[in-house]
Amino acid sequence: MTPTHPARWLAAMTLAVGLSVAAPAHAHEAATPPAGTTLRGLDLDRATVLDMQRAMNRGRFDSATLTRFYLDRIRTVDPLLHAVIATNPAALREAEQSDRRRRRGARGPLEGIPVLLKDNIGTAGQLRTTAGSLALLGSRPARDAFLVQRLRAAGAVILGKANLSEWANFRSSPSSSGWSAVGGQANNPYVLDRNPCGSSSGSAIAAAASLAAVTIGTETDGSIVCPAGVNGVVGVKPTLGLVSRAGVVPISLAQDTAGPITRNVTDAAAVLSVIQGVDPRDPATVPGGDRDYLKALKPDALAGARVGVWRSAAGGNREVLATLDAAVATLRAKGATVVDNLELAGMDQVGEVEFPALMTEFKHDMNAYLAETPGRHPADLAGLIEFNKRHASSELRHFGQELFEQSQATTGDLNDPEYRAFREKATSLARKAIDSVVAENRLDAVLAPTNNGAWLTSLTKGDDFTDFVASSTPSAVSGYPAITVPGGYARNVLPLGVTFFGGRLSEPTLIALGYAFEQAGQVRKPPTYLRTLP
């Protein structure tokens, strides 16, 4: 993959102590099984945050006990996975404060719930924000990102930072998803030598492996939905502006958004309800009052719904097509009308204009972020490039910085007419593709495959896009929402997701459909921690 091939770059974007491991008799057997996920009779792998709230309200355990459980699990399980860059030194203190508040009444479904943040989401204090790069080890954000402020106000415990593809996978071509100089290479918990996909890889791995109750990821094009799909969990990519971008290390403010990655749709709805909201620091945030997405959790939501199917997104991948067929059968069995074999007109042109638009936006937005962020770090993108050259033995030992260099070669001027033409064409094509197919077929949502089975991780060749499957670009470029839900398995082991997407601010409908599909299928299984496949 090279940055001069937009289609292959688009595929890449759709992806950014203590455990003694006994060698199994056969390579495909599991590594030493991680400690169990049950805390005082509640299986945290299967429990929702609402179940955890009930347990804490009844005195079964408290937030401090729950937080200690996850910290212990990170210490024992994460050496297999490299999903966590750092834990929060203040996590237990935050949990104890939550327990004291609970005596007066919990503030909501996230009271006392431990949350892992992708390490491009800003936090003030001891917990660093590095985007996976050694260049930001001295960075000291002056305040928490707005979404972190919202989490704290809801009583959540900030457990730590999740590993990611360095700079959200926008530095080099090729690259290995899930690798950063700070966190190393993250591993898929289902099969450890397989890739976790996308830049929110650590967040998705941590959710799948029960290293936190819930996690937060970010997406520019696919970096929530692909890792969620590949790691067998739920991911919500919200409407652009529903969640503030303030305090998040950017790629492009025209497409960037944060969103929940969780083991179930209930938790995703609870998290999204908390982190959304109007932020004076981000003029794109959507007014209109708080939204409680838990109200959208309706198990009969598929009855009477009209769902279109973007089947060609699967290409010729037989396992992905079989999973899509099974999803369609579930929709029909639950009373949905399915309009199959739909096409999204104009999407074949989007990659050609999205790529150069992002190049200009990255230089502009990264320079602005670095200029306003205190601490010791390079002043701009040019400084980041020079930093990497000076620290090539660690930063560039596997991959280069071609995307950095190509972005630096642009004007970085958002008023540049050529840039504006690229962005306007990309956004208008993507919005028209979704709006037209929804309106013409009177759809509630479009269903598409999220991903193919995870490929073998390689720090020499980078990500393997053979038979690559993705459907993130229409939602990513339009700024419209999407939710991925577990849909099946490749080779009976590697998770495959299905995505529901629709028009602007259609989150309530997508969450309702995703929840009804999840409840009908009960597809998700816990990770297997196999070393490799036979």
Short mmCIF file of C-alpha atoms in Angstrom, two decimals:
data_model
loop_
_atom_site.label_atom_id
_atom_site.label_comp_id
_atom_site.label_asym_id
_atom_site.label_seq_id
_atom_site.Cartn_x
_atom_site.Cartn_y
_atom_site.Cartn_z
CA MET A 1 0.00 0.00 0.00
CA THR A 2 1.24 3.48 -0.84
CA PRO A 3 -0.37 6.85 -0.21
CA THR A 4 -0.49 7.45 -3.96
CA HIS A 5 -3.09 4.66 -4.29
CA PRO A 6 -6.24 6.05 -2.63
CA ALA A 7 -8.24 2.81 -2.81
CA ARG A 8 -5.56 0.83 -0.98
CA TRP A 9 -5.02 3.69 1.48
CA LEU A 10 -8.77 3.68 2.14
CA ALA A 11 -8.50 0.02 3.08
CA ALA A 12 -5.75 0.88 5.55
CA MET A 13 -7.79 3.66 7.09
CA THR A 14 -10.69 1.31 7.56
CA LEU A 15 -8.67 -0.66 9.92
CA ALA A 16 -4.49 3.52 13.28
CA VAL A 17 3.60 -8.54 34.27
CA GLY A 18 2.88 -11.16 35.48
CA LEU A 19 1.40 -13.97 33.38
CA SER A 20 3.36 -17.18 33.01
CA VAL A 21 2.45 -18.58 29.60
CA ALA A 22 2.94 -22.32 29.22
CA ALA A 23 3.72 -23.58 25.72
CA PRO A 24 0.72 -25.64 24.52
CA ALA A 25 1.13 -29.05 22.98
CA HIS A 26 -0.30 -27.78 19.68
CA ALA A 27 0.19 -24.29 18.31
CA HIS A 28 -3.54 -23.70 17.87
CA GLU A 29 -4.31 -24.44 21.52
CA ALA A 30 -4.97 -21.55 23.85
CA ALA A 31 -2.22 -19.90 25.79
CA THR A 32 -2.58 -20.32 29.55
CA PRO A 33 -6.25 -19.37 30.02
CA PRO A 34 -6.69 -15.91 31.52
CA ALA A 35 -8.26 -15.59 34.95
CA GLY A 36 -12.04 -15.81 34.96
CA THR A 37 -14.35 -12.84 34.40
CA THR A 38 -16.69 -13.52 37.34
CA LEU A 39 -16.80 -11.11 40.27
CA ARG A 40 -18.82 -12.26 43.27
CA GLY A 41 -21.17 -14.30 41.14
CA LEU A 42 -21.59 -11.80 38.28
CA ASP A 43 -19.94 -12.72 34.97
CA LEU A 44 -18.56 -9.38 33.80
CA ASP A 45 -18.08 -10.68 30.26
CA ARG A 46 -21.85 -11.08 29.92
CA ALA A 47 -23.05 -8.37 32.29
CA THR A 48 -24.20 -4.95 31.12
CA VAL A 49 -23.40 -1.74 32.98
CA LEU A 50 -27.01 -1.85 34.19
CA ASP A 51 -26.32 -5.27 35.74
CA MET A 52 -23.21 -3.81 37.39
CA GLN A 53 -25.25 -0.90 38.74
CA ARG A 54 -27.77 -3.26 40.29
CA ALA A 55 -24.98 -5.30 41.87
CA MET A 56 -23.38 -2.21 43.38
CA ASN A 57 -26.71 -0.80 44.58
CA ARG A 58 -27.41 -4.10 46.36
CA GLY A 59 -23.98 -4.20 47.99
CA ARG A 60 -22.74 -7.23 46.07
CA PHE A 61 -19.56 -5.29 45.33
CA ASP A 62 -18.60 -1.64 45.09
CA SER A 63 -16.79 0.45 42.50
CA ALA A 64 -13.47 0.09 44.29
CA THR A 65 -13.78 -3.71 44.14
CA LEU A 66 -14.83 -3.57 40.49
CA THR A 67 -11.96 -1.24 39.60
CA ARG A 68 -9.46 -3.41 41.45
CA PHE A 69 -10.77 -6.43 39.52
CA TYR A 70 -10.05 -4.75 36.20
CA LEU A 71 -6.63 -3.47 37.30
CA ASP A 72 -5.70 -6.99 38.39
CA ARG A 73 -7.01 -8.43 35.13
CA ILE A 74 -4.97 -5.95 33.11
CA ARG A 75 -1.84 -7.00 35.02
CA THR A 76 -2.41 -10.70 34.40
CA VAL A 77 -4.04 -10.80 30.94
CA ASP A 78 -2.71 -7.79 29.07
CA PRO A 79 0.83 -9.19 28.62
CA LEU A 80 -0.82 -11.45 26.03
CA LEU A 81 -2.61 -8.58 24.32
CA HIS A 82 -0.75 -5.26 24.72
CA ALA A 83 -4.11 -3.49 24.69
CA VAL A 84 -3.41 -1.05 27.53
CA ILE A 85 -0.74 1.65 27.38
CA ALA A 86 -1.19 2.92 30.95
CA THR A 87 -3.48 2.60 33.93
CA ASN A 88 -4.65 5.63 35.87
CA PRO A 89 -2.79 6.06 39.19
CA ALA A 90 -5.91 7.76 40.56
CA ALA A 91 -8.39 5.07 39.43
CA LEU A 92 -8.94 3.52 42.86
CA ARG A 93 -9.32 6.94 44.46
CA GLU A 94 -11.92 7.86 41.84
CA ALA A 95 -13.74 4.59 42.55
CA GLU A 96 -13.77 5.25 46.29
CA GLN A 97 -15.19 8.72 45.65
CA SER A 98 -17.92 7.12 43.55
CA ASP A 99 -18.73 4.69 46.35
CA ARG A 100 -19.18 7.60 48.76
CA ARG A 101 -21.50 9.32 46.26
CA ARG A 102 -23.52 6.14 45.82
CA ARG A 103 -24.59 6.30 49.45
CA ARG A 104 -26.45 9.47 48.47
CA GLY A 105 -27.68 7.97 45.19
CA ALA A 106 -25.95 7.01 41.93
CA ARG A 107 -25.92 9.70 39.24
CA GLY A 108 -26.69 7.36 36.37
CA PRO A 109 -25.77 4.13 34.56
CA LEU A 110 -22.03 4.92 34.50
CA GLU A 111 -21.65 5.73 38.19
CA GLY A 112 -18.56 3.85 39.39
CA ILE A 113 -18.06 2.14 36.00
CA PRO A 114 -14.38 1.80 34.93
CA VAL A 115 -13.70 3.17 31.43
CA LEU A 116 -10.61 2.81 29.23
CA LEU A 117 -9.91 5.67 26.82
CA LYS A 118 -8.07 5.40 23.53
CA ASP A 119 -4.74 7.15 24.04
CA ASN A 120 -5.52 9.99 21.67
CA ILE A 121 -8.25 11.28 24.01
CA GLY A 122 -6.86 14.04 26.21
CA THR A 123 -6.58 13.78 29.98
CA ALA A 124 -5.03 16.32 32.33
CA GLY A 125 -2.79 15.24 35.20
CA GLN A 126 -0.67 12.12 35.53
CA LEU A 127 -2.38 10.08 32.81
CA ARG A 128 -0.54 10.98 29.61
CA THR A 129 -2.01 11.42 26.12
CA THR A 130 0.52 10.15 23.58
CA ALA A 131 -1.38 8.99 20.46
CA GLY A 132 1.08 6.08 20.74
CA SER A 133 4.04 8.30 19.82
CA LEU A 134 7.19 8.97 21.82
CA ALA A 135 6.95 12.55 20.54
CA LEU A 136 4.03 13.24 22.91
CA LEU A 137 5.46 11.70 26.09
CA GLY A 138 6.07 15.25 27.31
CA SER A 139 2.65 16.52 26.26
CA ARG A 140 0.50 17.82 29.12
CA PRO A 141 -3.06 18.71 28.09
CA ALA A 142 -4.35 21.60 30.19
CA ARG A 143 -7.74 19.96 30.67
CA ASP A 144 -9.62 16.76 30.03
CA ALA A 145 -11.23 16.30 26.64
CA PHE A 146 -14.88 17.33 26.80
CA LEU A 147 -16.06 13.73 26.51
CA VAL A 148 -13.87 12.84 29.50
CA GLN A 149 -15.42 15.70 31.46
CA ARG A 150 -18.82 14.22 30.59
CA LEU A 151 -17.73 10.78 31.80
CA ARG A 152 -16.44 12.18 35.08
CA ALA A 153 -19.63 14.18 35.61
CA ALA A 154 -21.59 10.93 35.18
CA GLY A 155 -19.50 9.25 37.89
CA ALA A 156 -17.38 7.02 35.64
CA VAL A 157 -13.91 5.92 36.76
CA ILE A 158 -11.12 6.62 34.26
CA LEU A 159 -9.25 3.31 34.35
CA GLY A 160 -6.47 4.17 31.91
CA LYS A 161 -5.46 4.50 28.27
CA ALA A 162 -5.79 1.91 25.52
CA ASN A 163 -3.14 1.19 22.91
CA LEU A 164 -3.80 2.23 19.32
CA SER A 165 -2.30 2.37 15.89
CA GLU A 166 0.18 5.22 16.32
CA TRP A 167 -1.25 8.59 15.26
CA ALA A 168 -4.53 6.75 14.63
CA ASN A 169 -2.90 4.89 11.71
CA PHE A 170 -2.14 8.08 9.81
CA ARG A 171 1.64 8.06 9.67
CA SER A 172 2.93 5.38 7.35
CA SER A 173 2.03 3.25 4.39
CA PRO A 174 2.20 0.32 4.90
CA SER A 175 1.61 -0.11 8.62
CA SER A 176 0.45 -2.76 11.06
CA SER A 177 -2.82 -1.88 12.75
CA GLY A 178 -2.49 -1.93 16.51
CA TRP A 179 1.22 -1.02 16.59
CA SER A 180 2.56 2.04 18.36
CA ALA A 181 6.03 2.95 19.55
CA VAL A 182 4.67 3.50 23.06
CA GLY A 183 2.47 0.41 23.37
CA GLY A 184 3.98 -2.11 20.97
CA GLN A 185 1.88 -4.44 18.81
CA ALA A 186 -1.59 -5.20 20.12
CA ASN A 187 -2.95 -8.73 19.57
CA ASN A 188 -6.37 -10.09 18.72
CA PRO A 189 -7.74 -11.95 21.80
CA TYR A 190 -9.43 -14.63 19.69
CA VAL A 191 -6.23 -15.70 17.93
CA LEU A 192 -3.14 -13.95 19.26
CA ASP A 193 -1.13 -13.86 16.03
CA ARG A 194 -4.05 -12.20 14.20
CA ASN A 195 -4.45 -8.45 13.77
CA PRO A 196 -6.94 -6.36 15.81
CA CYS A 197 -7.66 -3.92 12.90
CA GLY A 198 -8.12 -0.18 12.89
CA SER A 199 -6.61 2.49 15.08
CA SER A 200 -8.96 1.89 18.05
CA SER A 201 -7.51 -1.60 18.32
CA GLY A 202 -6.60 -1.45 22.01
CA SER A 203 -10.06 -0.20 22.96
CA ALA A 204 -11.75 -3.06 21.10
CA ILE A 205 -9.38 -5.70 22.45
CA ALA A 206 -9.88 -4.41 26.01
CA ALA A 207 -13.65 -4.52 25.65
CA ALA A 208 -13.55 -8.05 24.20
CA ALA A 209 -11.17 -9.35 26.87
CA SER A 210 -13.02 -7.70 29.79
CA LEU A 211 -10.09 -5.46 30.71
CA ALA A 212 -12.60 -2.67 31.38
CA ALA A 213 -16.34 -2.39 31.72
CA VAL A 214 -16.54 -0.16 28.63
CA THR A 215 -14.08 1.61 26.32
CA ILE A 216 -13.96 4.65 24.06
CA GLY A 217 -12.47 4.70 20.56
CA THR A 218 -12.23 7.24 17.76
CA GLU A 219 -12.85 7.01 14.04
CA THR A 220 -11.94 8.94 10.93
CA ASP A 221 -12.79 6.11 8.52
CA GLY A 222 -13.37 2.69 10.04
CA SER A 223 -11.32 2.89 13.22
CA ILE A 224 -14.23 2.19 15.55
CA VAL A 225 -16.25 -0.24 13.46
CA CYS A 226 -13.41 -2.37 12.06
CA PRO A 227 -11.68 -3.16 15.38
CA ALA A 228 -15.07 -3.70 17.01
CA GLY A 229 -16.04 -6.14 14.26
CA VAL A 230 -12.71 -7.98 14.21
CA ASN A 231 -12.68 -8.33 18.02
CA GLY A 232 -16.28 -9.48 18.33
CA VAL A 233 -17.78 -6.46 20.10
CA VAL A 234 -20.14 -3.54 19.48
CA GLY A 235 -18.96 -0.18 18.16
CA VAL A 236 -20.90 3.02 17.52
CA LYS A 237 -19.54 5.66 15.13
CA PRO A 238 -21.78 8.66 15.95
CA THR A 239 -23.00 11.48 13.74
CA LEU A 240 -20.25 14.07 13.31
CA GLY A 241 -20.78 16.65 16.06
CA LEU A 242 -22.80 14.46 18.40
CA VAL A 243 -19.66 13.95 20.51
CA SER A 244 -17.25 16.85 20.95
CA ARG A 245 -13.86 16.59 19.27
CA ALA A 246 -12.26 19.05 21.70
CA GLY A 247 -9.20 17.57 23.36
CA VAL A 248 -8.86 14.63 20.95
CA VAL A 249 -5.68 14.30 18.86
CA PRO A 250 -6.97 14.89 15.33
CA ILE A 251 -6.64 13.53 11.84
CA SER A 252 -9.47 15.56 10.30
CA LEU A 253 -12.11 17.61 12.04
CA ALA A 254 -14.25 17.03 8.95
CA GLN A 255 -14.53 13.30 9.81
CA ASP A 256 -13.16 12.61 13.31
CA THR A 257 -15.48 11.44 16.06
CA ALA A 258 -15.22 9.47 19.28
CA GLY A 259 -17.64 6.70 20.19
CA PRO A 260 -18.23 3.70 22.47
CA ILE A 261 -16.78 0.22 22.00
CA THR A 262 -18.48 -2.29 24.30
CA ARG A 263 -19.44 -5.94 24.62
CA ASN A 264 -23.14 -5.27 24.07
CA VAL A 265 -25.50 -2.67 22.61
CA THR A 266 -26.91 -1.75 26.03
CA ASP A 267 -23.53 -0.50 27.20
CA ALA A 268 -22.93 1.38 23.96
CA ALA A 269 -26.27 3.18 24.40
CA ALA A 270 -25.43 4.07 28.01
CA VAL A 271 -22.00 5.43 27.09
CA LEU A 272 -23.23 7.42 24.09
CA SER A 273 -25.94 8.98 26.25
CA VAL A 274 -23.22 10.33 28.53
CA ILE A 275 -20.49 11.46 26.14
CA GLN A 276 -22.73 13.31 23.67
CA GLY A 277 -23.55 16.96 24.30
CA VAL A 278 -23.01 20.54 23.23
CA ASP A 279 -19.49 21.85 23.84
CA PRO A 280 -18.71 25.57 23.48
CA ARG A 281 -15.17 24.58 22.42
CA ASP A 282 -16.48 22.61 19.43
CA PRO A 283 -18.88 24.60 17.23
CA ALA A 284 -19.84 21.44 15.33
CA THR A 285 -21.51 19.87 18.37
CA VAL A 286 -25.21 19.28 17.86
CA PRO A 287 -27.74 21.31 19.89
CA GLY A 288 -31.05 19.89 20.96
CA GLY A 289 -30.70 18.69 24.52
CA ASP A 290 -29.52 15.45 26.06
CA ARG A 291 -30.51 12.19 24.42
CA ASP A 292 -31.09 8.98 26.39
CA TYR A 293 -30.25 6.19 23.98
CA LEU A 294 -31.20 3.55 26.54
CA LYS A 295 -34.80 4.36 25.57
CA ALA A 296 -34.03 2.97 22.11
CA LEU A 297 -33.38 -0.56 23.42
CA LYS A 298 -36.45 -2.30 22.03
CA PRO A 299 -36.19 -6.05 21.42
CA ASP A 300 -39.04 -5.93 18.87
CA ALA A 301 -37.57 -3.05 16.85
CA LEU A 302 -37.05 -5.23 13.76
CA ALA A 303 -40.77 -5.93 13.42
CA GLY A 304 -42.04 -3.69 10.62
CA ALA A 305 -38.62 -2.18 9.91
CA ARG A 306 -37.34 -1.77 6.34
CA VAL A 307 -33.66 -2.60 5.97
CA GLY A 308 -31.64 -2.41 2.76
CA VAL A 309 -28.65 -4.68 2.17
CA TRP A 310 -25.40 -3.44 0.62
CA ARG A 311 -24.29 -6.92 -0.40
CA SER A 312 -21.54 -5.96 -2.83
CA ALA A 313 -19.49 -4.55 0.06
CA ALA A 314 -18.65 -8.18 0.88
CA GLY A 315 -16.90 -8.69 -2.45
CA GLY A 316 -16.56 -12.41 -3.04
CA ASN A 317 -15.66 -13.38 0.54
CA ARG A 318 -17.73 -16.51 1.13
CA GLU A 319 -17.61 -16.45 4.93
CA VAL A 320 -18.61 -12.80 5.00
CA LEU A 321 -21.46 -13.46 2.56
CA ALA A 322 -22.63 -16.42 4.67
CA THR A 323 -22.66 -14.19 7.75
CA LEU A 324 -24.61 -11.55 5.83
CA ASP A 325 -27.10 -14.19 4.67
CA ALA A 326 -27.59 -15.34 8.27
CA ALA A 327 -28.14 -11.73 9.36
CA VAL A 328 -30.74 -11.23 6.64
CA ALA A 329 -32.51 -14.43 7.76
CA THR A 330 -32.62 -13.09 11.33
CA LEU A 331 -34.06 -9.77 10.16
CA ARG A 332 -36.79 -11.51 8.21
CA ALA A 333 -37.57 -13.93 11.03
CA LYS A 334 -38.09 -10.96 13.35
CA GLY A 335 -40.49 -9.23 10.99
CA ALA A 336 -38.29 -6.87 9.01
CA THR A 337 -38.75 -6.21 5.32
CA VAL A 338 -35.41 -6.68 3.56
CA VAL A 339 -34.55 -4.86 0.33
CA ASP A 340 -31.54 -6.80 -0.94
CA ASN A 341 -28.71 -6.03 -3.35
CA LEU A 342 -28.79 -2.25 -3.09
CA GLU A 343 -25.93 -0.11 -4.40
CA LEU A 344 -24.68 3.22 -3.10
CA ALA A 345 -24.26 5.37 -6.17
CA GLY A 346 -21.13 7.50 -6.42
CA MET A 347 -19.14 5.80 -3.66
CA ASP A 348 -16.58 4.55 -6.17
CA GLN A 349 -15.47 8.19 -6.61
CA VAL A 350 -15.18 9.09 -2.94
CA GLY A 351 -11.76 7.59 -2.24
CA GLU A 352 -10.13 9.66 -4.97
CA VAL A 353 -11.16 12.93 -3.28
CA GLU A 354 -11.26 11.88 0.40
CA PHE A 355 -7.56 11.07 0.45
CA PRO A 356 -6.21 14.46 -0.74
CA ALA A 357 -8.73 16.28 1.45
CA LEU A 358 -7.53 14.41 4.53
CA MET A 359 -3.91 15.19 3.66
CA THR A 360 -4.58 18.94 3.85
CA GLU A 361 -6.81 18.63 6.92
CA PHE A 362 -4.28 16.58 8.85
CA LYS A 363 -1.56 19.19 8.49
CA HIS A 364 -3.91 22.02 9.46
CA ASP A 365 -5.59 20.24 12.37
CA MET A 366 -2.43 18.64 13.77
CA ASN A 367 -0.57 21.95 13.73
CA ALA A 368 -3.47 23.58 15.57
CA TYR A 369 -3.61 20.78 18.15
CA LEU A 370 0.11 20.93 18.88
CA ALA A 371 0.05 24.74 19.11
CA GLU A 372 -2.66 24.73 21.79
CA THR A 373 -1.40 21.75 23.82
CA PRO A 374 1.05 22.53 26.67
CA GLY A 375 4.12 20.46 27.43
CA ARG A 376 7.33 19.44 25.74
CA HIS A 377 6.64 18.17 22.23
CA PRO A 378 7.28 19.16 18.61
CA ALA A 379 5.58 22.39 17.61
CA ASP A 380 4.05 21.18 14.36
CA LEU A 381 3.89 18.39 11.81
CA ALA A 382 7.29 19.32 10.42
CA GLY A 383 8.67 18.94 13.95
CA LEU A 384 7.04 15.50 14.30
CA ILE A 385 8.72 14.37 11.09
CA GLU A 386 12.11 15.54 12.36
CA PHE A 387 11.48 13.90 15.76
CA ASN A 388 10.85 10.57 14.08
CA LYS A 389 14.05 10.89 12.05
CA ARG A 390 16.04 11.57 15.23
CA HIS A 391 14.40 8.59 16.96
CA ALA A 392 14.30 6.31 13.94
CA SER A 393 15.53 3.27 15.88
CA SER A 394 12.29 3.24 17.86
CA GLU A 395 9.77 5.21 15.82
CA LEU A 396 10.74 4.08 12.32
CA ARG A 397 12.11 0.61 13.00
CA HIS A 398 9.15 -1.11 11.34
CA PHE A 399 7.51 1.48 9.10
CA GLY A 400 8.16 4.92 7.65
CA GLN A 401 6.22 8.18 7.79
CA GLU A 402 5.05 8.55 4.21
CA LEU A 403 1.63 9.96 5.13
CA PHE A 404 3.23 12.55 7.42
CA GLU A 405 5.52 13.65 4.61
CA GLN A 406 2.76 13.75 2.02
CA SER A 407 0.57 15.81 4.34
CA GLN A 408 3.44 18.19 5.11
CA ALA A 409 3.82 18.79 1.36
CA THR A 410 0.28 20.23 1.17
CA THR A 411 -0.58 23.85 1.93
CA GLY A 412 -2.49 22.87 5.06
CA ASP A 413 -4.80 25.76 4.10
CA LEU A 414 -8.51 24.99 4.54
CA ASN A 415 -9.33 27.96 2.31
CA ASP A 416 -7.35 26.56 -0.61
CA PRO A 417 -9.81 26.21 -3.54
CA GLU A 418 -8.45 22.86 -4.67
CA TYR A 419 -8.75 21.45 -1.15
CA ARG A 420 -12.28 22.82 -0.74
CA ALA A 421 -13.34 21.19 -3.99
CA PHE A 422 -12.01 17.81 -2.79
CA ARG A 423 -13.77 18.03 0.57
CA GLU A 424 -17.07 19.29 -0.81
CA LYS A 425 -17.16 16.57 -3.45
CA ALA A 426 -16.29 13.80 -0.99
CA THR A 427 -18.87 14.85 1.59
CA SER A 428 -21.65 15.54 -0.92
CA LEU A 429 -21.14 12.23 -2.73
CA ALA A 430 -21.21 10.23 0.50
CA ARG A 431 -24.27 12.02 1.85
CA LYS A 432 -26.14 11.68 -1.43
CA ALA A 433 -25.29 7.97 -1.58
CA ILE A 434 -26.89 7.31 1.81
CA ASP A 435 -29.74 9.82 1.63
CA SER A 436 -30.82 8.66 -1.83
CA VAL A 437 -30.84 4.93 -1.12
CA VAL A 438 -32.71 5.48 2.16
CA ALA A 439 -35.33 7.78 0.62
CA GLU A 440 -35.90 5.86 -2.62
CA ASN A 441 -36.40 2.56 -0.77
CA ARG A 442 -38.11 4.01 2.33
CA LEU A 443 -35.49 2.43 4.55
CA ASP A 444 -34.92 2.64 8.29
CA ALA A 445 -31.29 1.60 7.80
CA VAL A 446 -28.81 -0.11 5.50
CA LEU A 447 -27.15 -3.39 6.51
CA ALA A 448 -23.61 -4.21 5.35
CA PRO A 449 -20.71 -6.47 6.36
CA THR A 450 -18.26 -4.81 8.76
CA ASN A 451 -15.09 -6.82 8.18
CA ASN A 452 -13.42 -9.97 6.98
CA GLY A 453 -11.64 -12.37 9.31
CA ALA A 454 -8.53 -10.98 10.99
CA TRP A 455 -5.29 -11.41 9.06
CA LEU A 456 -1.89 -12.50 10.39
CA THR A 457 -0.04 -9.60 11.99
CA SER A 458 3.22 -8.70 10.26
CA LEU A 459 5.65 -6.01 11.36
CA THR A 460 7.55 -6.40 8.10
CA LYS A 461 4.77 -6.45 5.50
CA GLY A 462 2.07 -4.51 7.33
CA ASP A 463 -1.66 -5.13 7.06
CA ASP A 464 -2.84 -7.78 4.59
CA PHE A 465 -5.68 -6.43 2.43
CA THR A 466 -6.26 -9.63 0.50
CA ASP A 467 -10.06 -10.06 0.31
CA PHE A 468 -10.40 -7.00 2.53
CA VAL A 469 -14.01 -6.18 3.43
CA ALA A 470 -15.20 -2.82 4.74
CA SER A 471 -18.32 -0.66 4.65
CA SER A 472 -17.26 2.29 6.81
CA THR A 473 -16.57 4.93 4.15
CA PRO A 474 -20.13 6.13 3.39
CA SER A 475 -20.81 6.90 7.06
CA ALA A 476 -17.30 8.20 7.73
CA VAL A 477 -17.17 10.69 4.88
CA SER A 478 -20.81 11.81 5.17
CA GLY A 479 -20.52 12.31 8.91
CA TYR A 480 -23.50 9.99 9.45
CA PRO A 481 -23.76 7.29 12.16
CA ALA A 482 -23.15 3.54 12.10
CA ILE A 483 -23.27 0.67 14.58
CA THR A 484 -21.53 -2.68 14.21
CA VAL A 485 -22.78 -5.77 16.05
CA PRO A 486 -21.30 -9.30 16.15
CA GLY A 487 -22.70 -11.28 13.21
CA GLY A 488 -20.71 -14.50 12.87
CA TYR A 489 -17.27 -16.09 12.62
CA ALA A 490 -14.71 -16.90 9.97
CA ARG A 491 -13.20 -20.38 10.39
CA ASN A 492 -15.53 -20.69 13.41
CA VAL A 493 -13.14 -18.53 15.46
CA LEU A 494 -12.46 -15.10 13.96
CA PRO A 495 -15.30 -12.61 14.60
CA LEU A 496 -17.25 -11.01 11.78
CA GLY A 497 -19.50 -8.01 12.36
CA VAL A 498 -22.49 -6.54 10.55
CA THR A 499 -23.09 -2.81 10.34
CA PHE A 500 -26.33 -0.84 10.37
CA PHE A 501 -26.00 2.70 9.03
CA GLY A 502 -28.38 5.48 8.07
CA GLY A 503 -28.92 9.22 7.81
CA ARG A 504 -27.80 12.06 10.05
CA LEU A 505 -28.74 11.69 13.73
CA SER A 506 -30.35 8.29 13.13
CA GLU A 507 -28.63 6.84 16.23
CA PRO A 508 -31.91 5.95 18.03
CA THR A 509 -33.07 3.86 15.06
CA LEU A 510 -29.68 2.21 14.52
CA ILE A 511 -29.30 1.38 18.22
CA ALA A 512 -32.82 -0.06 18.28
CA LEU A 513 -32.16 -2.25 15.25
CA GLY A 514 -28.74 -3.29 16.50
CA TYR A 515 -30.16 -4.20 19.90
CA ALA A 516 -33.02 -6.24 18.43
CA PHE A 517 -30.58 -8.06 16.13
CA GLU A 518 -28.19 -8.74 19.04
CA GLN A 519 -30.98 -10.11 21.24
CA ALA A 520 -32.32 -12.31 18.44
CA GLY A 521 -28.98 -13.78 17.40
CA GLN A 522 -26.92 -13.92 20.61
CA VAL A 523 -23.86 -14.32 18.37
CA ARG A 524 -21.04 -13.06 20.55
CA LYS A 525 -18.75 -15.56 22.27
CA PRO A 526 -15.88 -14.72 24.67
CA PRO A 527 -12.33 -14.65 23.27
CA THR A 528 -10.49 -17.94 22.86
CA TYR A 529 -6.85 -16.72 23.26
CA LEU A 530 -5.56 -19.25 20.71
CA ARG A 531 -1.92 -18.79 19.84
CA THR A 532 -2.59 -19.40 16.14
CA LEU A 533 -4.97 -21.28 13.87
CA PRO A 534 -4.12 -24.82 12.73
#
